[in-house]
Amino acid sequence: MVAVVTGDIIASKKIEERAQLNEVLKSAFDIVDHKVLKRTGSFEIYRGDSFQGVIEDPSKALLVAILIRARLRAWNYAGANGTKPLHDLPDARLSVGIGTVSYKADKVVESDGEAFQYSGLLLDSMKQAGIELAIRTPWDDVNDELAVVCKLLDAIINRWSSAMAEAVCLYLQEEATQLELSTKLKISQPAVHKRLASANIDAVQAALNRFQKLIIRNLK
């Protein structure tokens, strides 16, 4: 089994800096490839503002999804003063499908199978429901629990400022101490702690740990 992550940029037509948006999205994929998946070319962009990727280890899929959203929200395209309100920060609607693959093409977006169908159909339904993170697996009891997890994560992520998202993105990819993060972010260690606490990083980490345990247990 694999995980397929399908996404699209929310309200992308309102973002005038299209070239920069594309570069930020690619940088998110680079983070995922090098820091989490240890491979390259996991994601492909299509139709300009949509993308899809295959995660060979399904237990890492939620981390991948959160990192992509964090990287996008960390992009302060309003300028150094951070004048964009939270609901206008760049973000993505992401659906994760976990299942089998029946056809593996050279291009991710041309492949097919249970995981692809779960992810694609889920994304379509999310647009109408106003949901920005959802996961579907072959296991009904897991789906019920993950629906709650995703609802809570959505509420948390939608409250991230650019500064919070930047701190979360670095924290999740680097596995560094807050002191080390303070050097990268060029702020004090207490300021790093405040950003991560405001971003509810403990709850995010708890959700990631629970997701990983659920998936690993059911894949056995």
JSON list of C-alpha atoms in Angstrom, two decimals:
[
{"chain": "A", "resi": 1, "resn": "MET", "atom": "CA", "xyz": [0.00, 0.00, 0.00]},
{"chain": "A", "resi": 2, "resn": "VAL", "atom": "CA", "xyz": [0.96, 3.62, -0.58]},
{"chain": "A", "resi": 3, "resn": "ALA", "atom": "CA", "xyz": [-0.39, 7.04, 0.29]},
{"chain": "A", "resi": 4, "resn": "VAL", "atom": "CA", "xyz": [-1.38, 9.45, -2.46]},
{"chain": "A", "resi": 5, "resn": "VAL", "atom": "CA", "xyz": [-1.50, 13.14, -1.55]},
{"chain": "A", "resi": 6, "resn": "THR", "atom": "CA", "xyz": [-3.54, 15.32, -3.89]},
{"chain": "A", "resi": 7, "resn": "GLY", "atom": "CA", "xyz": [-3.86, 19.04, -3.40]},
{"chain": "A", "resi": 8, "resn": "ASP", "atom": "CA", "xyz": [-4.71, 22.39, -4.87]},
{"chain": "A", "resi": 9, "resn": "ILE", "atom": "CA", "xyz": [-3.88, 25.93, -3.86]},
{"chain": "A", "resi": 10, "resn": "ILE", "atom": "CA", "xyz": [-6.83, 27.63, -2.19]},
{"chain": "A", "resi": 11, "resn": "ALA", "atom": "CA", "xyz": [-8.05, 30.76, -4.00]},
{"chain": "A", "resi": 12, "resn": "SER", "atom": "CA", "xyz": [-4.97, 30.66, -6.22]},
{"chain": "A", "resi": 13, "resn": "LYS", "atom": "CA", "xyz": [-6.42, 33.20, -8.66]},
{"chain": "A", "resi": 14, "resn": "LYS", "atom": "CA", "xyz": [-6.16, 35.85, -5.94]},
{"chain": "A", "resi": 15, "resn": "ILE", "atom": "CA", "xyz": [-2.39, 35.36, -5.75]},
{"chain": "A", "resi": 16, "resn": "GLU", "atom": "CA", "xyz": [-0.72, 37.62, -8.29]},
{"chain": "A", "resi": 17, "resn": "GLU", "atom": "CA", "xyz": [2.82, 36.41, -7.64]},
{"chain": "A", "resi": 18, "resn": "ARG", "atom": "CA", "xyz": [2.36, 33.23, -9.69]},
{"chain": "A", "resi": 19, "resn": "ALA", "atom": "CA", "xyz": [6.05, 32.56, -10.34]},
{"chain": "A", "resi": 20, "resn": "GLN", "atom": "CA", "xyz": [6.87, 32.95, -6.65]},
{"chain": "A", "resi": 21, "resn": "LEU", "atom": "CA", "xyz": [3.96, 30.70, -5.70]},
{"chain": "A", "resi": 22, "resn": "ASN", "atom": "CA", "xyz": [5.32, 28.00, -8.00]},
{"chain": "A", "resi": 23, "resn": "GLU", "atom": "CA", "xyz": [8.77, 28.28, -6.46]},
{"chain": "A", "resi": 24, "resn": "VAL", "atom": "CA", "xyz": [7.39, 28.12, -2.91]},
{"chain": "A", "resi": 25, "resn": "LEU", "atom": "CA", "xyz": [5.38, 25.00, -3.79]},
{"chain": "A", "resi": 26, "resn": "LYS", "atom": "CA", "xyz": [8.47, 23.38, -5.31]},
{"chain": "A", "resi": 27, "resn": "SER", "atom": "CA", "xyz": [10.46, 24.26, -2.20]},
{"chain": "A", "resi": 28, "resn": "ALA", "atom": "CA", "xyz": [7.80, 22.49, -0.12]},
{"chain": "A", "resi": 29, "resn": "PHE", "atom": "CA", "xyz": [8.24, 19.38, -2.26]},
{"chain": "A", "resi": 30, "resn": "ASP", "atom": "CA", "xyz": [12.03, 19.63, -1.88]},
{"chain": "A", "resi": 31, "resn": "ILE", "atom": "CA", "xyz": [11.64, 19.69, 1.90]},
{"chain": "A", "resi": 32, "resn": "VAL", "atom": "CA", "xyz": [9.39, 16.64, 1.78]},
{"chain": "A", "resi": 33, "resn": "ASP", "atom": "CA", "xyz": [11.69, 14.76, -0.59]},
{"chain": "A", "resi": 34, "resn": "HIS", "atom": "CA", "xyz": [14.97, 15.43, 1.20]},
{"chain": "A", "resi": 35, "resn": "LYS", "atom": "CA", "xyz": [13.93, 15.65, 4.83]},
{"chain": "A", "resi": 36, "resn": "VAL", "atom": "CA", "xyz": [11.12, 13.09, 5.05]},
{"chain": "A", "resi": 37, "resn": "LEU", "atom": "CA", "xyz": [11.04, 10.71, 2.09]},
{"chain": "A", "resi": 38, "resn": "LYS", "atom": "CA", "xyz": [14.78, 10.64, 1.27]},
{"chain": "A", "resi": 39, "resn": "ARG", "atom": "CA", "xyz": [14.07, 10.57, -2.47]},
{"chain": "A", "resi": 40, "resn": "THR", "atom": "CA", "xyz": [13.37, 12.98, -5.31]},
{"chain": "A", "resi": 41, "resn": "GLY", "atom": "CA", "xyz": [10.49, 13.65, -7.67]},
{"chain": "A", "resi": 42, "resn": "SER", "atom": "CA", "xyz": [7.71, 12.47, -5.35]},
{"chain": "A", "resi": 43, "resn": "PHE", "atom": "CA", "xyz": [5.33, 15.27, -6.42]},
{"chain": "A", "resi": 44, "resn": "GLU", "atom": "CA", "xyz": [4.14, 16.69, -9.72]},
{"chain": "A", "resi": 45, "resn": "ILE", "atom": "CA", "xyz": [2.35, 19.97, -10.40]},
{"chain": "A", "resi": 46, "resn": "TYR", "atom": "CA", "xyz": [-0.48, 20.00, -12.93]},
{"chain": "A", "resi": 47, "resn": "ARG", "atom": "CA", "xyz": [-2.98, 22.61, -14.13]},
{"chain": "A", "resi": 48, "resn": "GLY", "atom": "CA", "xyz": [-0.79, 25.26, -12.56]},
{"chain": "A", "resi": 49, "resn": "ASP", "atom": "CA", "xyz": [-2.20, 25.16, -9.03]},
{"chain": "A", "resi": 50, "resn": "SER", "atom": "CA", "xyz": [-2.85, 21.45, -8.41]},
{"chain": "A", "resi": 51, "resn": "PHE", "atom": "CA", "xyz": [-0.39, 18.75, -7.43]},
{"chain": "A", "resi": 52, "resn": "GLN", "atom": "CA", "xyz": [-0.13, 15.08, -6.57]},
{"chain": "A", "resi": 53, "resn": "GLY", "atom": "CA", "xyz": [2.48, 12.85, -4.97]},
{"chain": "A", "resi": 54, "resn": "VAL", "atom": "CA", "xyz": [3.01, 9.24, -3.96]},
{"chain": "A", "resi": 55, "resn": "ILE", "atom": "CA", "xyz": [4.32, 8.39, -0.49]},
{"chain": "A", "resi": 56, "resn": "GLU", "atom": "CA", "xyz": [5.74, 4.87, -0.38]},
{"chain": "A", "resi": 57, "resn": "ASP", "atom": "CA", "xyz": [5.53, 4.81, 3.43]},
{"chain": "A", "resi": 58, "resn": "PRO", "atom": "CA", "xyz": [1.89, 5.73, 4.22]},
{"chain": "A", "resi": 59, "resn": "SER", "atom": "CA", "xyz": [2.71, 6.40, 7.88]},
{"chain": "A", "resi": 60, "resn": "LYS", "atom": "CA", "xyz": [4.55, 9.58, 6.77]},
{"chain": "A", "resi": 61, "resn": "ALA", "atom": "CA", "xyz": [1.65, 10.99, 4.75]},
{"chain": "A", "resi": 62, "resn": "LEU", "atom": "CA", "xyz": [0.22, 13.28, 7.42]},
{"chain": "A", "resi": 63, "resn": "LEU", "atom": "CA", "xyz": [3.65, 14.77, 8.15]},
{"chain": "A", "resi": 64, "resn": "VAL", "atom": "CA", "xyz": [4.05, 15.45, 4.42]},
{"chain": "A", "resi": 65, "resn": "ALA", "atom": "CA", "xyz": [0.66, 17.16, 4.25]},
{"chain": "A", "resi": 66, "resn": "ILE", "atom": "CA", "xyz": [1.35, 19.37, 7.27]},
{"chain": "A", "resi": 67, "resn": "LEU", "atom": "CA", "xyz": [4.79, 20.36, 5.98]},
{"chain": "A", "resi": 68, "resn": "ILE", "atom": "CA", "xyz": [3.33, 21.43, 2.63]},
{"chain": "A", "resi": 69, "resn": "ARG", "atom": "CA", "xyz": [0.69, 23.58, 4.31]},
{"chain": "A", "resi": 70, "resn": "ALA", "atom": "CA", "xyz": [3.22, 25.03, 6.76]},
{"chain": "A", "resi": 71, "resn": "ARG", "atom": "CA", "xyz": [5.64, 25.97, 3.97]},
{"chain": "A", "resi": 72, "resn": "LEU", "atom": "CA", "xyz": [2.88, 27.68, 2.00]},
{"chain": "A", "resi": 73, "resn": "ARG", "atom": "CA", "xyz": [1.57, 29.64, 4.97]},
{"chain": "A", "resi": 74, "resn": "ALA", "atom": "CA", "xyz": [5.13, 30.65, 5.87]},
{"chain": "A", "resi": 75, "resn": "TRP", "atom": "CA", "xyz": [5.43, 32.44, 2.54]},
{"chain": "A", "resi": 76, "resn": "ASN", "atom": "CA", "xyz": [4.74, 36.04, 3.49]},
{"chain": "A", "resi": 77, "resn": "TYR", "atom": "CA", "xyz": [3.97, 37.43, 0.06]},
{"chain": "A", "resi": 78, "resn": "ALA", "atom": "CA", "xyz": [2.39, 40.49, 1.66]},
{"chain": "A", "resi": 79, "resn": "GLY", "atom": "CA", "xyz": [5.84, 41.76, 2.57]},
{"chain": "A", "resi": 80, "resn": "ALA", "atom": "CA", "xyz": [8.01, 41.97, 5.65]},
{"chain": "A", "resi": 81, "resn": "ASN", "atom": "CA", "xyz": [5.30, 43.51, 7.81]},
{"chain": "A", "resi": 82, "resn": "GLY", "atom": "CA", "xyz": [2.99, 40.52, 7.49]},
{"chain": "A", "resi": 83, "resn": "THR", "atom": "CA", "xyz": [-0.07, 42.55, 6.55]},
{"chain": "A", "resi": 84, "resn": "LYS", "atom": "CA", "xyz": [-2.08, 39.65, 5.17]},
{"chain": "A", "resi": 85, "resn": "PRO", "atom": "CA", "xyz": [-4.89, 38.49, 7.48]},
{"chain": "A", "resi": 86, "resn": "LEU", "atom": "CA", "xyz": [-4.76, 34.81, 8.46]},
{"chain": "A", "resi": 87, "resn": "HIS", "atom": "CA", "xyz": [-7.56, 33.76, 6.12]},
{"chain": "A", "resi": 88, "resn": "ASP", "atom": "CA", "xyz": [-5.68, 35.29, 3.17]},
{"chain": "A", "resi": 89, "resn": "LEU", "atom": "CA", "xyz": [-2.38, 33.48, 3.73]},
{"chain": "A", "resi": 90, "resn": "PRO", "atom": "CA", "xyz": [-1.48, 31.04, 0.94]},
{"chain": "A", "resi": 91, "resn": "ASP", "atom": "CA", "xyz": [-2.62, 27.52, 1.78]},
{"chain": "A", "resi": 92, "resn": "ALA", "atom": "CA", "xyz": [-3.59, 24.24, 0.16]},
{"chain": "A", "resi": 93, "resn": "ARG", "atom": "CA", "xyz": [-6.51, 21.86, 0.31]},
{"chain": "A", "resi": 94, "resn": "LEU", "atom": "CA", "xyz": [-5.01, 18.39, 0.77]},
{"chain": "A", "resi": 95, "resn": "SER", "atom": "CA", "xyz": [-6.53, 14.93, 0.55]},
{"chain": "A", "resi": 96, "resn": "VAL", "atom": "CA", "xyz": [-4.66, 11.77, 1.48]},
{"chain": "A", "resi": 97, "resn": "GLY", "atom": "CA", "xyz": [-5.71, 8.40, 0.10]},
{"chain": "A", "resi": 98, "resn": "ILE", "atom": "CA", "xyz": [-4.14, 5.22, 1.45]},
{"chain": "A", "resi": 99, "resn": "GLY", "atom": "CA", "xyz": [-4.55, 2.03, -0.54]},
{"chain": "A", "resi": 100, "resn": "THR", "atom": "CA", "xyz": [-3.23, -0.10, -3.36]},
{"chain": "A", "resi": 101, "resn": "VAL", "atom": "CA", "xyz": [-1.86, 0.92, -6.77]},
{"chain": "A", "resi": 102, "resn": "SER", "atom": "CA", "xyz": [-3.16, -0.95, -9.82]},
{"chain": "A", "resi": 103, "resn": "TYR", "atom": "CA", "xyz": [-1.31, 1.02, -12.51]},
{"chain": "A", "resi": 104, "resn": "LYS", "atom": "CA", "xyz": [1.98, 2.88, -12.05]},
{"chain": "A", "resi": 105, "resn": "ALA", "atom": "CA", "xyz": [2.72, 5.26, -14.92]},
{"chain": "A", "resi": 106, "resn": "ASP", "atom": "CA", "xyz": [5.86, 7.30, -15.54]},
{"chain": "A", "resi": 107, "resn": "LYS", "atom": "CA", "xyz": [3.91, 10.35, -14.38]},
{"chain": "A", "resi": 108, "resn": "VAL", "atom": "CA", "xyz": [2.29, 10.30, -10.96]},
{"chain": "A", "resi": 109, "resn": "VAL", "atom": "CA", "xyz": [-0.87, 12.03, -12.21]},
{"chain": "A", "resi": 110, "resn": "GLU", "atom": "CA", "xyz": [-1.39, 9.30, -14.83]},
{"chain": "A", "resi": 111, "resn": "SER", "atom": "CA", "xyz": [-1.23, 6.41, -12.35]},
{"chain": "A", "resi": 112, "resn": "ASP", "atom": "CA", "xyz": [-4.30, 4.68, -10.93]},
{"chain": "A", "resi": 113, "resn": "GLY", "atom": "CA", "xyz": [-5.51, 2.46, -8.14]},
{"chain": "A", "resi": 114, "resn": "GLU", "atom": "CA", "xyz": [-7.34, 2.49, -4.84]},
{"chain": "A", "resi": 115, "resn": "ALA", "atom": "CA", "xyz": [-5.09, 5.13, -3.24]},
{"chain": "A", "resi": 116, "resn": "PHE", "atom": "CA", "xyz": [-5.42, 7.47, -6.23]},
{"chain": "A", "resi": 117, "resn": "GLN", "atom": "CA", "xyz": [-9.20, 7.07, -6.37]},
{"chain": "A", "resi": 118, "resn": "TYR", "atom": "CA", "xyz": [-9.59, 7.67, -2.63]},
{"chain": "A", "resi": 119, "resn": "SER", "atom": "CA", "xyz": [-7.47, 10.81, -2.80]},
{"chain": "A", "resi": 120, "resn": "GLY", "atom": "CA", "xyz": [-9.06, 12.25, -5.95]},
{"chain": "A", "resi": 121, "resn": "LEU", "atom": "CA", "xyz": [-12.68, 11.69, -4.95]},
{"chain": "A", "resi": 122, "resn": "LEU", "atom": "CA", "xyz": [-12.00, 12.97, -1.46]},
{"chain": "A", "resi": 123, "resn": "LEU", "atom": "CA", "xyz": [-10.53, 16.23, -2.77]},
{"chain": "A", "resi": 124, "resn": "ASP", "atom": "CA", "xyz": [-13.60, 16.84, -4.92]},
{"chain": "A", "resi": 125, "resn": "SER", "atom": "CA", "xyz": [-15.92, 16.42, -1.93]},
{"chain": "A", "resi": 126, "resn": "MET", "atom": "CA", "xyz": [-13.74, 18.64, 0.27]},
{"chain": "A", "resi": 127, "resn": "LYS", "atom": "CA", "xyz": [-14.17, 21.66, -1.98]},
{"chain": "A", "resi": 128, "resn": "GLN", "atom": "CA", "xyz": [-17.92, 21.69, -1.39]},
{"chain": "A", "resi": 129, "resn": "ALA", "atom": "CA", "xyz": [-17.62, 20.98, 2.34]},
{"chain": "A", "resi": 130, "resn": "GLY", "atom": "CA", "xyz": [-15.02, 23.68, 3.02]},
{"chain": "A", "resi": 131, "resn": "ILE", "atom": "CA", "xyz": [-12.55, 21.14, 4.42]},
{"chain": "A", "resi": 132, "resn": "GLU", "atom": "CA", "xyz": [-8.82, 21.63, 3.90]},
{"chain": "A", "resi": 133, "resn": "LEU", "atom": "CA", "xyz": [-7.37, 18.37, 5.22]},
{"chain": "A", "resi": 134, "resn": "ALA", "atom": "CA", "xyz": [-8.86, 14.89, 4.95]},
{"chain": "A", "resi": 135, "resn": "ILE", "atom": "CA", "xyz": [-7.68, 11.28, 4.88]},
{"chain": "A", "resi": 136, "resn": "ARG", "atom": "CA", "xyz": [-9.30, 8.10, 3.60]},
{"chain": "A", "resi": 137, "resn": "THR", "atom": "CA", "xyz": [-8.04, 4.58, 4.19]},
{"chain": "A", "resi": 138, "resn": "PRO", "atom": "CA", "xyz": [-9.48, 1.08, 3.55]},
{"chain": "A", "resi": 139, "resn": "TRP", "atom": "CA", "xyz": [-10.36, 0.80, 7.26]},
{"chain": "A", "resi": 140, "resn": "ASP", "atom": "CA", "xyz": [-13.66, 2.31, 8.44]},
{"chain": "A", "resi": 141, "resn": "ASP", "atom": "CA", "xyz": [-12.72, 2.60, 12.11]},
{"chain": "A", "resi": 142, "resn": "VAL", "atom": "CA", "xyz": [-9.49, 4.39, 11.17]},
{"chain": "A", "resi": 143, "resn": "ASN", "atom": "CA", "xyz": [-11.40, 6.73, 8.87]},
{"chain": "A", "resi": 144, "resn": "ASP", "atom": "CA", "xyz": [-13.75, 7.70, 11.70]},
{"chain": "A", "resi": 145, "resn": "GLU", "atom": "CA", "xyz": [-10.88, 8.57, 14.02]},
{"chain": "A", "resi": 146, "resn": "LEU", "atom": "CA", "xyz": [-8.87, 10.40, 11.38]},
{"chain": "A", "resi": 147, "resn": "ALA", "atom": "CA", "xyz": [-11.88, 12.52, 10.45]},
{"chain": "A", "resi": 148, "resn": "VAL", "atom": "CA", "xyz": [-11.75, 13.95, 13.98]},
{"chain": "A", "resi": 149, "resn": "VAL", "atom": "CA", "xyz": [-7.96, 14.34, 13.88]},
{"chain": "A", "resi": 150, "resn": "CYS", "atom": "CA", "xyz": [-8.11, 16.22, 10.58]},
{"chain": "A", "resi": 151, "resn": "LYS", "atom": "CA", "xyz": [-10.90, 18.47, 11.82]},
{"chain": "A", "resi": 152, "resn": "LEU", "atom": "CA", "xyz": [-8.82, 19.48, 14.82]},
{"chain": "A", "resi": 153, "resn": "LEU", "atom": "CA", "xyz": [-5.66, 19.93, 12.75]},
{"chain": "A", "resi": 154, "resn": "ASP", "atom": "CA", "xyz": [-7.55, 22.11, 10.29]},
{"chain": "A", "resi": 155, "resn": "ALA", "atom": "CA", "xyz": [-8.66, 24.37, 13.13]},
{"chain": "A", "resi": 156, "resn": "ILE", "atom": "CA", "xyz": [-5.07, 24.64, 14.37]},
{"chain": "A", "resi": 157, "resn": "ILE", "atom": "CA", "xyz": [-3.39, 25.21, 10.99]},
{"chain": "A", "resi": 158, "resn": "ASN", "atom": "CA", "xyz": [-5.91, 27.82, 9.90]},
{"chain": "A", "resi": 159, "resn": "ARG", "atom": "CA", "xyz": [-4.81, 29.93, 12.87]},
{"chain": "A", "resi": 160, "resn": "TRP", "atom": "CA", "xyz": [-1.11, 29.85, 11.99]},
{"chain": "A", "resi": 161, "resn": "SER", "atom": "CA", "xyz": [0.48, 33.17, 11.13]},
{"chain": "A", "resi": 162, "resn": "SER", "atom": "CA", "xyz": [3.39, 33.22, 8.68]},
{"chain": "A", "resi": 163, "resn": "ALA", "atom": "CA", "xyz": [5.83, 33.34, 11.59]},
{"chain": "A", "resi": 164, "resn": "MET", "atom": "CA", "xyz": [4.19, 30.37, 13.34]},
{"chain": "A", "resi": 165, "resn": "ALA", "atom": "CA", "xyz": [4.10, 28.35, 10.12]},
{"chain": "A", "resi": 166, "resn": "GLU", "atom": "CA", "xyz": [7.77, 29.06, 9.46]},
{"chain": "A", "resi": 167, "resn": "ALA", "atom": "CA", "xyz": [8.72, 27.84, 12.94]},
{"chain": "A", "resi": 168, "resn": "VAL", "atom": "CA", "xyz": [6.56, 24.71, 12.62]},
{"chain": "A", "resi": 169, "resn": "CYS", "atom": "CA", "xyz": [7.96, 23.91, 9.18]},
{"chain": "A", "resi": 170, "resn": "LEU", "atom": "CA", "xyz": [11.54, 24.09, 10.45]},
{"chain": "A", "resi": 171, "resn": "TYR", "atom": "CA", "xyz": [10.73, 22.22, 13.67]},
{"chain": "A", "resi": 172, "resn": "LEU", "atom": "CA", "xyz": [9.08, 19.29, 11.90]},
{"chain": "A", "resi": 173, "resn": "GLN", "atom": "CA", "xyz": [11.70, 18.92, 9.18]},
{"chain": "A", "resi": 174, "resn": "GLU", "atom": "CA", "xyz": [14.86, 19.55, 11.18]},
{"chain": "A", "resi": 175, "resn": "GLU", "atom": "CA", "xyz": [14.14, 17.69, 14.42]},
{"chain": "A", "resi": 176, "resn": "ALA", "atom": "CA", "xyz": [16.25, 20.44, 15.98]},
{"chain": "A", "resi": 177, "resn": "THR", "atom": "CA", "xyz": [16.21, 21.95, 19.44]},
{"chain": "A", "resi": 178, "resn": "GLN", "atom": "CA", "xyz": [14.57, 25.31, 19.99]},
{"chain": "A", "resi": 179, "resn": "LEU", "atom": "CA", "xyz": [18.02, 26.81, 20.53]},
{"chain": "A", "resi": 180, "resn": "GLU", "atom": "CA", "xyz": [19.15, 25.53, 17.12]},
{"chain": "A", "resi": 181, "resn": "LEU", "atom": "CA", "xyz": [15.95, 26.83, 15.55]},
{"chain": "A", "resi": 182, "resn": "SER", "atom": "CA", "xyz": [16.55, 30.25, 17.08]},
{"chain": "A", "resi": 183, "resn": "THR", "atom": "CA", "xyz": [19.80, 30.47, 15.11]},
{"chain": "A", "resi": 184, "resn": "LYS", "atom": "CA", "xyz": [18.09, 29.54, 11.85]},
{"chain": "A", "resi": 185, "resn": "LEU", "atom": "CA", "xyz": [15.19, 31.93, 12.44]},
{"chain": "A", "resi": 186, "resn": "LYS", "atom": "CA", "xyz": [17.45, 34.66, 13.83]},
{"chain": "A", "resi": 187, "resn": "ILE", "atom": "CA", "xyz": [15.27, 35.17, 16.87]},
{"chain": "A", "resi": 188, "resn": "SER", "atom": "CA", "xyz": [15.68, 34.33, 20.56]},
{"chain": "A", "resi": 189, "resn": "GLN", "atom": "CA", "xyz": [14.98, 30.88, 21.98]},
{"chain": "A", "resi": 190, "resn": "PRO", "atom": "CA", "xyz": [12.04, 32.21, 24.04]},
{"chain": "A", "resi": 191, "resn": "ALA", "atom": "CA", "xyz": [10.60, 33.69, 20.84]},
{"chain": "A", "resi": 192, "resn": "VAL", "atom": "CA", "xyz": [10.87, 30.29, 19.13]},
{"chain": "A", "resi": 193, "resn": "HIS", "atom": "CA", "xyz": [9.12, 28.68, 22.10]},
{"chain": "A", "resi": 194, "resn": "LYS", "atom": "CA", "xyz": [6.34, 31.27, 21.93]},
{"chain": "A", "resi": 195, "resn": "ARG", "atom": "CA", "xyz": [5.78, 30.72, 18.20]},
{"chain": "A", "resi": 196, "resn": "LEU", "atom": "CA", "xyz": [5.65, 26.94, 18.54]},
{"chain": "A", "resi": 197, "resn": "ALA", "atom": "CA", "xyz": [3.40, 27.10, 21.59]},
{"chain": "A", "resi": 198, "resn": "SER", "atom": "CA", "xyz": [1.05, 29.51, 19.82]},
{"chain": "A", "resi": 199, "resn": "ALA", "atom": "CA", "xyz": [0.99, 27.09, 16.88]},
{"chain": "A", "resi": 200, "resn": "ASN", "atom": "CA", "xyz": [-0.08, 24.26, 19.24]},
{"chain": "A", "resi": 201, "resn": "ILE", "atom": "CA", "xyz": [2.93, 22.19, 18.25]},
{"chain": "A", "resi": 202, "resn": "ASP", "atom": "CA", "xyz": [2.33, 19.64, 21.03]},
{"chain": "A", "resi": 203, "resn": "ALA", "atom": "CA", "xyz": [-1.14, 18.89, 19.66]},
{"chain": "A", "resi": 204, "resn": "VAL", "atom": "CA", "xyz": [0.23, 18.67, 16.12]},
{"chain": "A", "resi": 205, "resn": "GLN", "atom": "CA", "xyz": [2.94, 16.25, 17.25]},
{"chain": "A", "resi": 206, "resn": "ALA", "atom": "CA", "xyz": [0.38, 14.16, 19.15]},
{"chain": "A", "resi": 207, "resn": "ALA", "atom": "CA", "xyz": [-1.76, 13.92, 16.01]},
{"chain": "A", "resi": 208, "resn": "LEU", "atom": "CA", "xyz": [1.27, 12.88, 13.94]},
{"chain": "A", "resi": 209, "resn": "ASN", "atom": "CA", "xyz": [2.23, 10.20, 16.46]},
{"chain": "A", "resi": 210, "resn": "ARG", "atom": "CA", "xyz": [-1.32, 8.83, 16.62]},
{"chain": "A", "resi": 211, "resn": "PHE", "atom": "CA", "xyz": [-1.63, 8.76, 12.82]},
{"chain": "A", "resi": 212, "resn": "GLN", "atom": "CA", "xyz": [1.66, 6.91, 12.49]},
{"chain": "A", "resi": 213, "resn": "LYS", "atom": "CA", "xyz": [0.65, 4.29, 15.06]},
{"chain": "A", "resi": 214, "resn": "LEU", "atom": "CA", "xyz": [-2.75, 3.75, 13.43]},
{"chain": "A", "resi": 215, "resn": "ILE", "atom": "CA", "xyz": [-1.31, 3.25, 9.96]},
{"chain": "A", "resi": 216, "resn": "ILE", "atom": "CA", "xyz": [1.57, 1.03, 11.02]},
{"chain": "A", "resi": 217, "resn": "ARG", "atom": "CA", "xyz": [-0.78, -1.13, 13.12]},
{"chain": "A", "resi": 218, "resn": "ASN", "atom": "CA", "xyz": [-3.22, -1.65, 10.26]},
{"chain": "A", "resi": 219, "resn": "LEU", "atom": "CA", "xyz": [-0.53, -2.34, 7.68]},
{"chain": "A", "resi": 220, "resn": "LYS", "atom": "CA", "xyz": [0.78, -5.31, 9.66]}
]
